[in-house]
XYZ file of C-alpha atoms in Angstrom:
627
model
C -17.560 -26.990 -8.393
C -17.688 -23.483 -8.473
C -19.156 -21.114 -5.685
C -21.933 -19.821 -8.021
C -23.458 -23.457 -8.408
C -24.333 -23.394 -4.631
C -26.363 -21.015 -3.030
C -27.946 -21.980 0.078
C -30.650 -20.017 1.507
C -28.283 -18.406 3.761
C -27.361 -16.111 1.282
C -30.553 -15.518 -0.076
C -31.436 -13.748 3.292
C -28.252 -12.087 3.701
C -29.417 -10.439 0.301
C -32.881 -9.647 1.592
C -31.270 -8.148 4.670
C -28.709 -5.433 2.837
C -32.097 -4.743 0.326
C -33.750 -3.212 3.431
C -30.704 -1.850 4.973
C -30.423 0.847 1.552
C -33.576 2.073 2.174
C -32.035 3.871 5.470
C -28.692 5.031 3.962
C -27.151 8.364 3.528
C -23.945 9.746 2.980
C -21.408 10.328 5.566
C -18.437 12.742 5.132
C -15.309 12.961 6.486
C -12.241 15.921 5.678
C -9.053 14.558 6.805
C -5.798 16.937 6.729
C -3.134 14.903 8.070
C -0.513 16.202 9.584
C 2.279 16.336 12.520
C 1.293 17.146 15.591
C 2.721 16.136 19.316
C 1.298 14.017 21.861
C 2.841 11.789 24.987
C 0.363 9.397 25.672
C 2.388 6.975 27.473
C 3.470 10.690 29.697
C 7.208 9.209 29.420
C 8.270 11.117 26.119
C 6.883 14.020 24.061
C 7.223 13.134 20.324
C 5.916 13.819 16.744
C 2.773 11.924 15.633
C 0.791 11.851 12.023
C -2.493 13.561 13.298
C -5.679 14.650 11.671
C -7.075 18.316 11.404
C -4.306 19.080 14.078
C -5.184 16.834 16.813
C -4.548 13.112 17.954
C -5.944 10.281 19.096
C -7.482 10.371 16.039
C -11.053 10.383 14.570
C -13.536 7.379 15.025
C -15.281 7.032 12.176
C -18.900 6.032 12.496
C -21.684 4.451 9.998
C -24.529 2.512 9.865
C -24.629 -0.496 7.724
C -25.271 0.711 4.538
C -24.106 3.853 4.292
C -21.977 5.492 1.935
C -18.402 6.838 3.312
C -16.519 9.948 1.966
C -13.171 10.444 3.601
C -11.512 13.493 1.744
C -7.964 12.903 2.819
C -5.017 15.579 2.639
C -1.251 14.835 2.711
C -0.348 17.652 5.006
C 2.631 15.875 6.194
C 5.521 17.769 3.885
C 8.065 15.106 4.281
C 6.205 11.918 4.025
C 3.547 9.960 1.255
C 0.297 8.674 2.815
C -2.618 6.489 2.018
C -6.060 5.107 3.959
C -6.949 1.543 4.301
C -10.100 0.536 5.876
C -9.156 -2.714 7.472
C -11.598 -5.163 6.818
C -13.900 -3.222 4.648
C -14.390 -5.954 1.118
C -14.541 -3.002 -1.321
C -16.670 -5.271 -3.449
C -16.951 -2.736 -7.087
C -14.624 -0.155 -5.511
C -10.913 -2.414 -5.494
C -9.287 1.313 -6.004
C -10.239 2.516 -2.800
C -8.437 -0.136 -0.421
C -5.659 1.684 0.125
C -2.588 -0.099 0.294
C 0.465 1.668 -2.155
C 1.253 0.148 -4.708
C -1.494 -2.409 -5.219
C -4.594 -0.627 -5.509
C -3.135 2.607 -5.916
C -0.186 5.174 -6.178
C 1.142 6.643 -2.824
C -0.304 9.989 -1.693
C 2.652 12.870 -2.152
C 2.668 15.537 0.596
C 0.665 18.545 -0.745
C -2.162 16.412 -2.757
C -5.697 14.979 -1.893
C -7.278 12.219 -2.369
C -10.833 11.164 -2.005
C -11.841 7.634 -0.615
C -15.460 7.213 -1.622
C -17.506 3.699 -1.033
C -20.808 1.999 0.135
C -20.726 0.249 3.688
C -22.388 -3.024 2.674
C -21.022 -4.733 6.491
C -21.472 -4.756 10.016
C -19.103 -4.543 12.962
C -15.957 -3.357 13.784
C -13.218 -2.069 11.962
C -10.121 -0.069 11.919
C -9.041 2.310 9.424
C -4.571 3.188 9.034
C -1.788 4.353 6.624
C -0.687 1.783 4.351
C 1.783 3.030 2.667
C 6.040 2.100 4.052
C 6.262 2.667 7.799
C 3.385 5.015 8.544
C 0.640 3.756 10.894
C 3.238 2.913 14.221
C 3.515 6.998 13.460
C 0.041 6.955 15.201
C -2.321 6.852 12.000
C -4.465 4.732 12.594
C -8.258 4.845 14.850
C -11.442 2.921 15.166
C -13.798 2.396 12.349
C -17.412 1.533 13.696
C -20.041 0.312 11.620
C -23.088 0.277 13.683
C -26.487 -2.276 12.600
C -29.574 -1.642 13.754
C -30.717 -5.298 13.037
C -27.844 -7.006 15.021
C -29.712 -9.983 16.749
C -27.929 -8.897 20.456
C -29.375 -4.787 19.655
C -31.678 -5.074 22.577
C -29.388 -7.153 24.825
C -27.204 -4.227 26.213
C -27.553 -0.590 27.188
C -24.389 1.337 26.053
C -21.349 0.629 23.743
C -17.278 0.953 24.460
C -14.810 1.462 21.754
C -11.904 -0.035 23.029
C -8.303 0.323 21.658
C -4.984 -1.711 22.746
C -1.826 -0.855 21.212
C 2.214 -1.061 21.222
C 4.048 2.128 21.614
C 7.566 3.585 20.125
C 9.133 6.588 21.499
C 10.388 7.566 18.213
C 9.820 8.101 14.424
C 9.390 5.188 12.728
C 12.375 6.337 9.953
C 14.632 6.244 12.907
C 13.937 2.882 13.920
C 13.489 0.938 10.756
C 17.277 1.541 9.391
C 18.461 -0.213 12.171
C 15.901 -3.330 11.625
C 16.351 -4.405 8.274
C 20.194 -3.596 8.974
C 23.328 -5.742 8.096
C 23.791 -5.334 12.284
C 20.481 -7.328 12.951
C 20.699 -10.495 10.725
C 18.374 -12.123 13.066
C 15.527 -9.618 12.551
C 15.017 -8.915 15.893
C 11.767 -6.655 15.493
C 12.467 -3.421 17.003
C 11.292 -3.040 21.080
C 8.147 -1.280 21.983
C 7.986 1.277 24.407
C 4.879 1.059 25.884
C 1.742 -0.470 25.690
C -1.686 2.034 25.184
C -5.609 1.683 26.353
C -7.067 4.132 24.310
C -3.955 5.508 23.354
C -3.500 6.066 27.061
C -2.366 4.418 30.659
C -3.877 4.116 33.320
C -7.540 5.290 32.662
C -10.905 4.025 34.063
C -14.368 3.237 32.159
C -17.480 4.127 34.561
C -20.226 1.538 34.490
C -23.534 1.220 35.829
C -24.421 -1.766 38.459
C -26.537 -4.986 36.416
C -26.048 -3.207 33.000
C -24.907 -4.745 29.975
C -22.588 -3.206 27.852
C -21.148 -4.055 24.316
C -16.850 -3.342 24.570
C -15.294 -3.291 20.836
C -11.668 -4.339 21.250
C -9.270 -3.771 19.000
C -5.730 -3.938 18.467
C -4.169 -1.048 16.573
C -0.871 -1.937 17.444
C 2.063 -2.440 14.809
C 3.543 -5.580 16.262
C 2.485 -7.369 19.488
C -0.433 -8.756 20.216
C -2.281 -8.414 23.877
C -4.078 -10.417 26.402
C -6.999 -9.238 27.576
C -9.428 -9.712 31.040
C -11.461 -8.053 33.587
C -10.783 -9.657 37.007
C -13.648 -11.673 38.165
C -15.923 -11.158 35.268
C -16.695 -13.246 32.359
C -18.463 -12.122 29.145
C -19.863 -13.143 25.884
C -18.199 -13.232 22.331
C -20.615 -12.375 19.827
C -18.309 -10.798 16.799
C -15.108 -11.339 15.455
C -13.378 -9.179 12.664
C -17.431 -7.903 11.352
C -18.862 -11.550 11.926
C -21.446 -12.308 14.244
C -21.071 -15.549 16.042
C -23.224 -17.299 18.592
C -22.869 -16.022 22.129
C -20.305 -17.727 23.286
C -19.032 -17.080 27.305
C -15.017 -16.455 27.784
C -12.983 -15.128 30.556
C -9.014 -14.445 28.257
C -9.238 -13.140 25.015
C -5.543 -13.213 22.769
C -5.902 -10.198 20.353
C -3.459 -9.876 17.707
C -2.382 -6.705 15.718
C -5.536 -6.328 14.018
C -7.921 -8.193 15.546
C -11.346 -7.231 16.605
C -13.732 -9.232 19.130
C -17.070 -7.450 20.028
C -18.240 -8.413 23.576
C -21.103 -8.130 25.881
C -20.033 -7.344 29.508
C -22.983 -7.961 32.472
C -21.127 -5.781 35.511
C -22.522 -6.371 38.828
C -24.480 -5.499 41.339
C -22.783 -3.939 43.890
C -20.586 -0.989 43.611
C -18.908 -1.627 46.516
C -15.083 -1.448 44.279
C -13.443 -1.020 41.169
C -11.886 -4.033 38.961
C -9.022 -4.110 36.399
C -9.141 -4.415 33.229
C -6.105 -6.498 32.243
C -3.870 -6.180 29.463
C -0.653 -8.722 28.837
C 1.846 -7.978 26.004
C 2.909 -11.239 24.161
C 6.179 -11.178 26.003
C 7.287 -14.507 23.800
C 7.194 -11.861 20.527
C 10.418 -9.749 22.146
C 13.426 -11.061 21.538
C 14.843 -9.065 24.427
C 12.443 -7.260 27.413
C 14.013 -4.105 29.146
C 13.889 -3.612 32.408
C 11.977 -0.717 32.423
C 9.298 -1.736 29.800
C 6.037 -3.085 31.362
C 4.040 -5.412 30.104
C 1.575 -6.230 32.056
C -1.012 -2.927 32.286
C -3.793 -2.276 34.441
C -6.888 0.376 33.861
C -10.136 0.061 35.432
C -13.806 -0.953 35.002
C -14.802 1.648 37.612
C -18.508 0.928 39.680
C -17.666 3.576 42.051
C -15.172 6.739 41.215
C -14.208 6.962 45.380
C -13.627 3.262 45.709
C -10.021 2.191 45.587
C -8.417 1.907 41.606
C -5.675 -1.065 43.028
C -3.247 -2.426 40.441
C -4.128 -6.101 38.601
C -2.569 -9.059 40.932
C -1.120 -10.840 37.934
C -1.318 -14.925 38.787
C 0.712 -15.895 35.875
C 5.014 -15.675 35.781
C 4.846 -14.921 31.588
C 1.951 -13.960 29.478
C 2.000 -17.670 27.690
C 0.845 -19.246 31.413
C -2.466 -17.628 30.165
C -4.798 -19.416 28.033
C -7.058 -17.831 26.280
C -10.227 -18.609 23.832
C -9.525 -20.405 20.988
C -11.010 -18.662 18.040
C -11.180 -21.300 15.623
C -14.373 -22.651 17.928
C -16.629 -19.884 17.727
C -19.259 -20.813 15.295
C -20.812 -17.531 13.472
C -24.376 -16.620 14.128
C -25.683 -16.763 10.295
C -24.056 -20.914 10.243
C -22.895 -20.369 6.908
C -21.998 -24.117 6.327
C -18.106 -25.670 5.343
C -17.051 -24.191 1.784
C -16.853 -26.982 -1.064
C -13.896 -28.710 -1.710
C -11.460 -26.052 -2.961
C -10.879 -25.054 -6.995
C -7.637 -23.642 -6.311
C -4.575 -24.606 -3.583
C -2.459 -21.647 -2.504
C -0.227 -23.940 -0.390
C 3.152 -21.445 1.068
C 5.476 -21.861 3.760
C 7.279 -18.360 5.878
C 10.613 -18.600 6.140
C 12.466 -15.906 7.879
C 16.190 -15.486 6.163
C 19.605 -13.578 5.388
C 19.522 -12.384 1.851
C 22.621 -11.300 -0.270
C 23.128 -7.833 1.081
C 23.001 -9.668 4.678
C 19.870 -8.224 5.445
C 17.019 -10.490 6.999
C 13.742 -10.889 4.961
C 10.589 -12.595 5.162
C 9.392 -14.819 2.497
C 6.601 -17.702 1.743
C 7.852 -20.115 -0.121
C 10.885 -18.586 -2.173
C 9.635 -15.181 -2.559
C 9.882 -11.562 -0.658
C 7.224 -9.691 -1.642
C 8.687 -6.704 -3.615
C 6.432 -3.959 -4.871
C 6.396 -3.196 -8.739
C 6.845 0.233 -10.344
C 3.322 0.214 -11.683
C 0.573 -0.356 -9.213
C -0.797 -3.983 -9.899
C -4.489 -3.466 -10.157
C -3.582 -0.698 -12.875
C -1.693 -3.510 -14.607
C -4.494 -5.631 -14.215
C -6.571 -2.656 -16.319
C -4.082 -2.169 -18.727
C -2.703 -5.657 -19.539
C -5.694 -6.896 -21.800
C -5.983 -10.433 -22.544
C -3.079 -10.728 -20.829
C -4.070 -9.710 -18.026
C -5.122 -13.554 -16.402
C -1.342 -14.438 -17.018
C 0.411 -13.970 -13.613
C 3.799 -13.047 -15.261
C 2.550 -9.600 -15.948
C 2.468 -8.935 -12.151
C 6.365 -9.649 -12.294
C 8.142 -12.257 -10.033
C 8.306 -10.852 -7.257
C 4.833 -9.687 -6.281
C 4.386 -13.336 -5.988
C 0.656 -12.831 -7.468
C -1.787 -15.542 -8.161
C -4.363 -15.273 -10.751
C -7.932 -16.439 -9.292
C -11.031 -17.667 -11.676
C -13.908 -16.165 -10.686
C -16.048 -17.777 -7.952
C -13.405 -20.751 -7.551
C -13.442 -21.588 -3.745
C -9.925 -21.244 -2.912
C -7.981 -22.586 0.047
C -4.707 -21.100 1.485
C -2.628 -23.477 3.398
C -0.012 -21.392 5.869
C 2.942 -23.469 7.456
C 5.504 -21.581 9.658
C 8.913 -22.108 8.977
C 9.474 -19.827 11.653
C 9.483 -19.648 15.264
C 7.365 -16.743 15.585
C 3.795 -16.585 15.187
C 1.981 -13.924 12.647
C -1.127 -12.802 12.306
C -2.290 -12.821 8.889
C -4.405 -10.595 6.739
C -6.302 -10.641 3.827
C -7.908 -7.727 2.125
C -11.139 -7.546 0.267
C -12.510 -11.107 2.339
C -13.576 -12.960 5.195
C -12.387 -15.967 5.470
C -13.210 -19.454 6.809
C -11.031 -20.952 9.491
C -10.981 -24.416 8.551
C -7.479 -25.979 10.291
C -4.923 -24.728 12.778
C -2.209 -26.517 14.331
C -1.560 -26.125 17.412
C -4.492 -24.737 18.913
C -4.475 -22.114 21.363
C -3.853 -23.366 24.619
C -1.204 -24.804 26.789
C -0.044 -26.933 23.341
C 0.396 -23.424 21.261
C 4.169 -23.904 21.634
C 4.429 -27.388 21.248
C 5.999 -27.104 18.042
C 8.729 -25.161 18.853
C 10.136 -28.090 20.153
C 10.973 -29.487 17.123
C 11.220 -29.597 13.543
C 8.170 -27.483 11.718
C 5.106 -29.665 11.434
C 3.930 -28.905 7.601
C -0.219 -29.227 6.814
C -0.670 -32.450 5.889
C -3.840 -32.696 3.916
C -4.220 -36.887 4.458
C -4.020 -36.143 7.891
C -5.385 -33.812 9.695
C -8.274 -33.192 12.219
C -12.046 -33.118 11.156
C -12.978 -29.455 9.363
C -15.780 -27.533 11.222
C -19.377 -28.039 9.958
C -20.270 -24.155 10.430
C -16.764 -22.621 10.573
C -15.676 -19.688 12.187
C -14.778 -16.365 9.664
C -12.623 -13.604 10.138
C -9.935 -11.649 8.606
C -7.080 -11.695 10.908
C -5.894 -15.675 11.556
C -2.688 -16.100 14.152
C -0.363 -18.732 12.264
C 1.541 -20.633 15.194
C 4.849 -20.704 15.422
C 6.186 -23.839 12.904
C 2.663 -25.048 12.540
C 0.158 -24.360 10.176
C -3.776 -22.744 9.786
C -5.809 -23.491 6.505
C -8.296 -20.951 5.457
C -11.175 -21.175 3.012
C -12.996 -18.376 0.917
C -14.894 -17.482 -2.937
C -13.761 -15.418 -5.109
C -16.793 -13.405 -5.878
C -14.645 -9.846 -5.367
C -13.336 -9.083 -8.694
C -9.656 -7.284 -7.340
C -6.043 -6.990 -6.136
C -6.646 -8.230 -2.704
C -2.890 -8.356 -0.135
C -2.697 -11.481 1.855
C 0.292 -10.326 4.429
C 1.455 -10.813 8.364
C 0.374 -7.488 9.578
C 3.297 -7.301 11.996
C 4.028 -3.960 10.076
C 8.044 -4.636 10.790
C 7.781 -8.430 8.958
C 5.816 -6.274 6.012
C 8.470 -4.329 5.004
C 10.882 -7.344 5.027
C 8.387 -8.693 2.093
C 5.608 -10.930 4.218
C 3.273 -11.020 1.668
C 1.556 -12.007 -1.920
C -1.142 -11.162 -3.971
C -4.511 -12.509 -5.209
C -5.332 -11.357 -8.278
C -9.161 -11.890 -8.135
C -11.000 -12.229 -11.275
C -9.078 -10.002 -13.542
C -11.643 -10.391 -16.704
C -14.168 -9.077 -14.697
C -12.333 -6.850 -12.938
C -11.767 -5.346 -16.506
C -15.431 -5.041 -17.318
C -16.288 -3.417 -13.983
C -13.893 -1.128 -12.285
C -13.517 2.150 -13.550
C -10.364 3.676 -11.929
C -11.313 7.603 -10.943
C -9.535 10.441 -12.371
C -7.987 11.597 -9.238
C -5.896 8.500 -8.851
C -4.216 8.750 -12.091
C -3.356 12.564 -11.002
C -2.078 11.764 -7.827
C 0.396 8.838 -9.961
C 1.419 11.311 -12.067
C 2.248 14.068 -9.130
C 3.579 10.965 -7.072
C 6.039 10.103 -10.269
C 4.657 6.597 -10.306
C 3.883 4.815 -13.986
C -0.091 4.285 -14.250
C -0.211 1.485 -16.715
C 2.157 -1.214 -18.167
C 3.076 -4.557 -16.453
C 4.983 -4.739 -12.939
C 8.669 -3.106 -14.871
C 6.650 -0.770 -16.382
C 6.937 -1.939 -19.594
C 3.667 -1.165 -21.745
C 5.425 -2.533 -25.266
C 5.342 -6.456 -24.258
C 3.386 -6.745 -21.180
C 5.269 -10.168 -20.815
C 8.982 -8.294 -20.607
C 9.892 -7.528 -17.129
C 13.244 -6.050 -17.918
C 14.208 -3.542 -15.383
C 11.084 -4.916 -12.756
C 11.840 -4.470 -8.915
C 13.632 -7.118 -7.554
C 14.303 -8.922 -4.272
C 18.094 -8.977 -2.815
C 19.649 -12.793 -4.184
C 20.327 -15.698 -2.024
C 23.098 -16.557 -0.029
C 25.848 -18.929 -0.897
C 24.998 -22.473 0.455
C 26.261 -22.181 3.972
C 25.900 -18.960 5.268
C 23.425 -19.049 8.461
C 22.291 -16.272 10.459
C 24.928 -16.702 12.584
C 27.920 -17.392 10.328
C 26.662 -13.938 9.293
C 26.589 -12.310 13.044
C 29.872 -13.853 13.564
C 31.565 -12.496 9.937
C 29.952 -9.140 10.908
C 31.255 -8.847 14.342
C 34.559 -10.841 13.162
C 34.967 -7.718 10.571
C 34.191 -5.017 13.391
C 37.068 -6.858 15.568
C 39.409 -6.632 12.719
C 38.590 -3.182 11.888
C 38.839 -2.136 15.840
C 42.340 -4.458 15.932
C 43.989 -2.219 12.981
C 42.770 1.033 14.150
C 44.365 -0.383 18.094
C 47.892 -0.666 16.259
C 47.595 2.403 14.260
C 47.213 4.201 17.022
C 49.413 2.182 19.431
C 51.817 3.039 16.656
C 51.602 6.487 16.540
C 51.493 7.111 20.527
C 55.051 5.178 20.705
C 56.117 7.390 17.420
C 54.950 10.602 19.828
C 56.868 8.621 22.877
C 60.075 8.595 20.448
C 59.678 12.211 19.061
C 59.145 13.128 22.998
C 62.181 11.572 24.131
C 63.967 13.519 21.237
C 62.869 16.831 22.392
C 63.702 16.084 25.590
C 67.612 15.402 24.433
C 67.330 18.796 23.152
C 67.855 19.628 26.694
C 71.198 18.608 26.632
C 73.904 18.627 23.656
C 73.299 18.678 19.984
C 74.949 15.372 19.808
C 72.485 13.652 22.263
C 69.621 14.722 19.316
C 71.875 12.589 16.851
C 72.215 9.580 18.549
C 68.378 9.058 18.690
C 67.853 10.319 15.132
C 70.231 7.247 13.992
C 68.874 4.708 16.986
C 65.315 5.589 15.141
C 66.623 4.874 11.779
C 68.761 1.991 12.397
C 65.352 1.096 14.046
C 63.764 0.869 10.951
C 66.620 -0.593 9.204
C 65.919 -3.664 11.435
């Protein structure tokens, strides 16, 4: 049954509500030139960062619900391409303006503009960054608040905080990422952060009044690790996830992952007799290796009084996994939309983590890296024609599926890894039906093991009224199931947003609807300019090929498997077993020629003496050989 046949009267006043919101909207406007600037927010190193009409942090952008948002954007960078994705934001009728290279559109070349231009049909918060290769860890990325004067807490607090959390690198991005997806790192070991930012900061305090409510956005802007977050002795409400209300719900430990957004409502107290910390843990299981000098565990303040002592967090816990936080999956959202249907359409992948042929470690669900084509694939979608609901247009390696519209599709995620990832999927919320293990003390239970695979005959009860969001943690060799419609005609990316497991190919895509896609999405002008000044083909399928949309001669491809029996570590031990050859010849070629210079040194020293003494070692040398 599809999603169309069943429309509770839920939606009917979620329709009612975004009627009245228009009558309020207007246009907001936004010029973005994006370049380099400096900044050292951690105050440890000076370095480059992408910035925005010369300065950085970066921009908030803020709307009301229902507003229409203009973000003129200018590649002022010189050296490097550069998009905009509004994270979270469903796009519904504007698909071309998502952002992410390659997918919805051709990468922004340094010089040109490009104009993001769409109607702000949600609530909540948001984030807005550079999709396009390594560019957000650069520092592109900021808040994106969407502000609702009929949110059913408006009355219940007195001021709002935009909070940030964040991982920091000391340098560029395109010096770190050779050396991660390198034949030297076969395990891909992710790349160390540097430090960890508060508002792109350290150390910093947020005055409060006594017995006033406040509503903290949190968000985590970060590029890989996700964060713990408290406030010694104080508790506070959950009432949004991701842009979803929920029911108030009290917690004391929230786990945010890279991308994540929880909306909060904070009572402080009474007195103002001192100052508490605010608490921030980096998810020190995610490092393969923690320097001595890194610190993970960062303390800024919810200040009552400015003269009252700012002391450091006392940390009760040896590691950051001791901590348990709220389990997501329980938080039941305010509108009870009820359980989806049983699904239409399975998606059912597995992420393995492996060596490739050039000895390079990629990430992959089910057999596939995700490798971008040469044509961007919702301009395949427009140009393919009938074709354009067969999936082999999209190539092999995009690892696209082809949705009907309005099926209720369900994604089942096992881990064939022993990491966790936070995934993402564009253009939706989605319903968070399954997860296994929970958050908790049992979160690494798994890890003990083999991976524990979704079992669909056997699993725990689904959630009457489940919780949405867009961001899902998948735990490390478990599994999550998610449930959503397809009632967004577009190419929507389902990927880890760990940026670093990205680029190694973490990903597919969901190609949503594409008949009606076809009959509704007109791609502008400007974003066939910008293909042509970026040299990127604007139509044809995923090789570019606009003869026989069904040859993919010449299409991007991923790097070949290995031979059967070549691990990650037969590969660390032929790489290092090469270096110690390599260092073993160049020892004897130069051992050699030192006791060549010891020879020809003894020679001149017979000089010294007789002409006949200079003759004896010439034929000792010789005879030498002759042996």
């Amino acid at each position: 049954m599809t999603y169309s046949a069943w429309t509770p009267l839920w939606t009917v006043t979620m329709l009612l509500l975004l009627l009245s919101s228009w009558c309020t909207a207007k246009t907001v406007t936004y010029d973005f030139n994006v370049t380099w600037v400096t900044a050292n927010p951690d105050g440890l190193m000076q370095r480059k960062v992408v910035g925005i009409n010369g300065q950085w942090p970066l921009p908030t952008i803020e709307v009301d619900k229902g507003d229409q948002l203009i973000v003129n954007m200018h590649n002022g960078l010189g050296d490097k391409n550069a998009t905009i994705h509004f994270h979270g934001m469903f796009q519904n009728g504007t698909n071309y303006m998502d952002g992410p290279s390659m997918v919805t559109q051709c990468p922004v070349p340094p010089g040109y503009d490009f104009t993001y231009n769409f109607t702000v049909n949600q609530n909540g918060t948001y984030w807005y960054h550079c999709h396009t290769d390594f560019c957000y860890p650069d520092g592109y990325r900021q808040a994106l608040i969407v502000h609702d004067s009929d949110a059913y807490f408006k009355d219940e607090y007195e001021e709002e905080i935009v909070v940030t959390v964040s991982d920091w690198y000391h340098e560029l991005v395109e010096g770190i990422a050779p050396d991660f997806l390198s034949l030297y790192n076969p395990t891909g070991a992710e790349p160390i952060p540097d430090a960890f930012l508060f508002n792109d900061t350290l150390s910093t305090s947020i005055p409060v009044k006594p017995n006033t409510t406040y509503l903290i956005r949190l968000i985590n802007v970060g590029a890989f690790v996700a964060q713990y977050f408290y406030i010694e002795d104080h508790t506070f409400q959950i009432v949004e996830i991701d842009g979803v209300y929920t029911e108030p719900t009290e917690a004391e430990v929230l786990y945010i992952a890279v991308a994540q957004r929880y909306s909060i409502l904070l009572t402080t107290k009474t007195s103002t007799d001192k100052n508490y910390a605010i608490v921030t843990v980096a998810d020190s299981v995610l490092l393969d290796t923690i320097p001595s000098d890194l610190r993970l565990n960062n303390t800024n303040w919810l200040q009552y009084n400015q003269d009252a002592p700012h002391l450091q967090a006392d940390i009760t816990v040896d590691q950051a996994s001791d901590l348990i936080p709220f389990d997501d999956i329980t938080l039941v959202p305010y509108d009870h939309m009820p359980l989806l249907p049983d699904p239409d359409y399975v998606i059912d992948v597995t992420v393995y983590m492996e060596d490739l042929g050039n000895g390079k470690d990629y990430a992959l669900l089910n057999n596939i890296s995700y490798t971008a084509p040469k044509v961007p694939t919702l301009f395949s979608v427009l140009s393919s024609g009938d074709l354009a609901t067969n999936s082999k247009v999209y190539g092999e390696f995009t690892h696209s599926f082809v949705l009907n519209h309005n099926d209720v599709v369900q994604v089942v995620l096992n881990n064939g890894d022993t990491g966790s990832h936070p995934f993402h999927l564009h253009g939706h919320n989605f319903q968070v039906i399954d997860r296994a293990p929970s958050y908790g003390p049992t979160f690494y239970n798994y890890l003990n093991g083999n991976p524990v695979p979704y079992d669909p005959n056997n699993h725990t009860a689904f959630p009457s009224t489940p919780a949405r969001r867009d961001v899902f943690v998948l735990p490390p060799q478990g599994y999550f199931v998610i449930r959503f419609v397809a009632d967004n005609p577009g190419v929507w990316f389902f990927h880890c947003h760990i940026d670093w497991h990205l680029s190694q190919g973490l990903g597919l895509l969901l190609i949503e609807a594409p008949t009606q896609m076809q009959e509704r999405l007109s791609i502008p002008q400007q974003h066939y300019d910008v293909c042509q000044a970026a040299g990127v083909p604007s139509k044809g399928n995923a090789a570019a090929n606009t003869e026989n949309f069904l040859d993919l001669t010449g299409q991007n491809t991923q790097q070949p498997f290995l031979p059967d029996g070549f691990t990650p570590r037969g590969i660390v031990a032929l790489v290092f077993s090469c270096i110690s050859a390599l260092m073993g010849i160049a020892f004897l070629v130069v051992y050699g020629l030192s006791d060549l210079k010891f020879h020809e040194t003894q020679a001149t020293d017979g000089n010294l003496g007789t002409k006949s003494s200079k003759d004896t070692s010439e034929i000792a040398i010789t005879e030498g050989f002759q042996d």
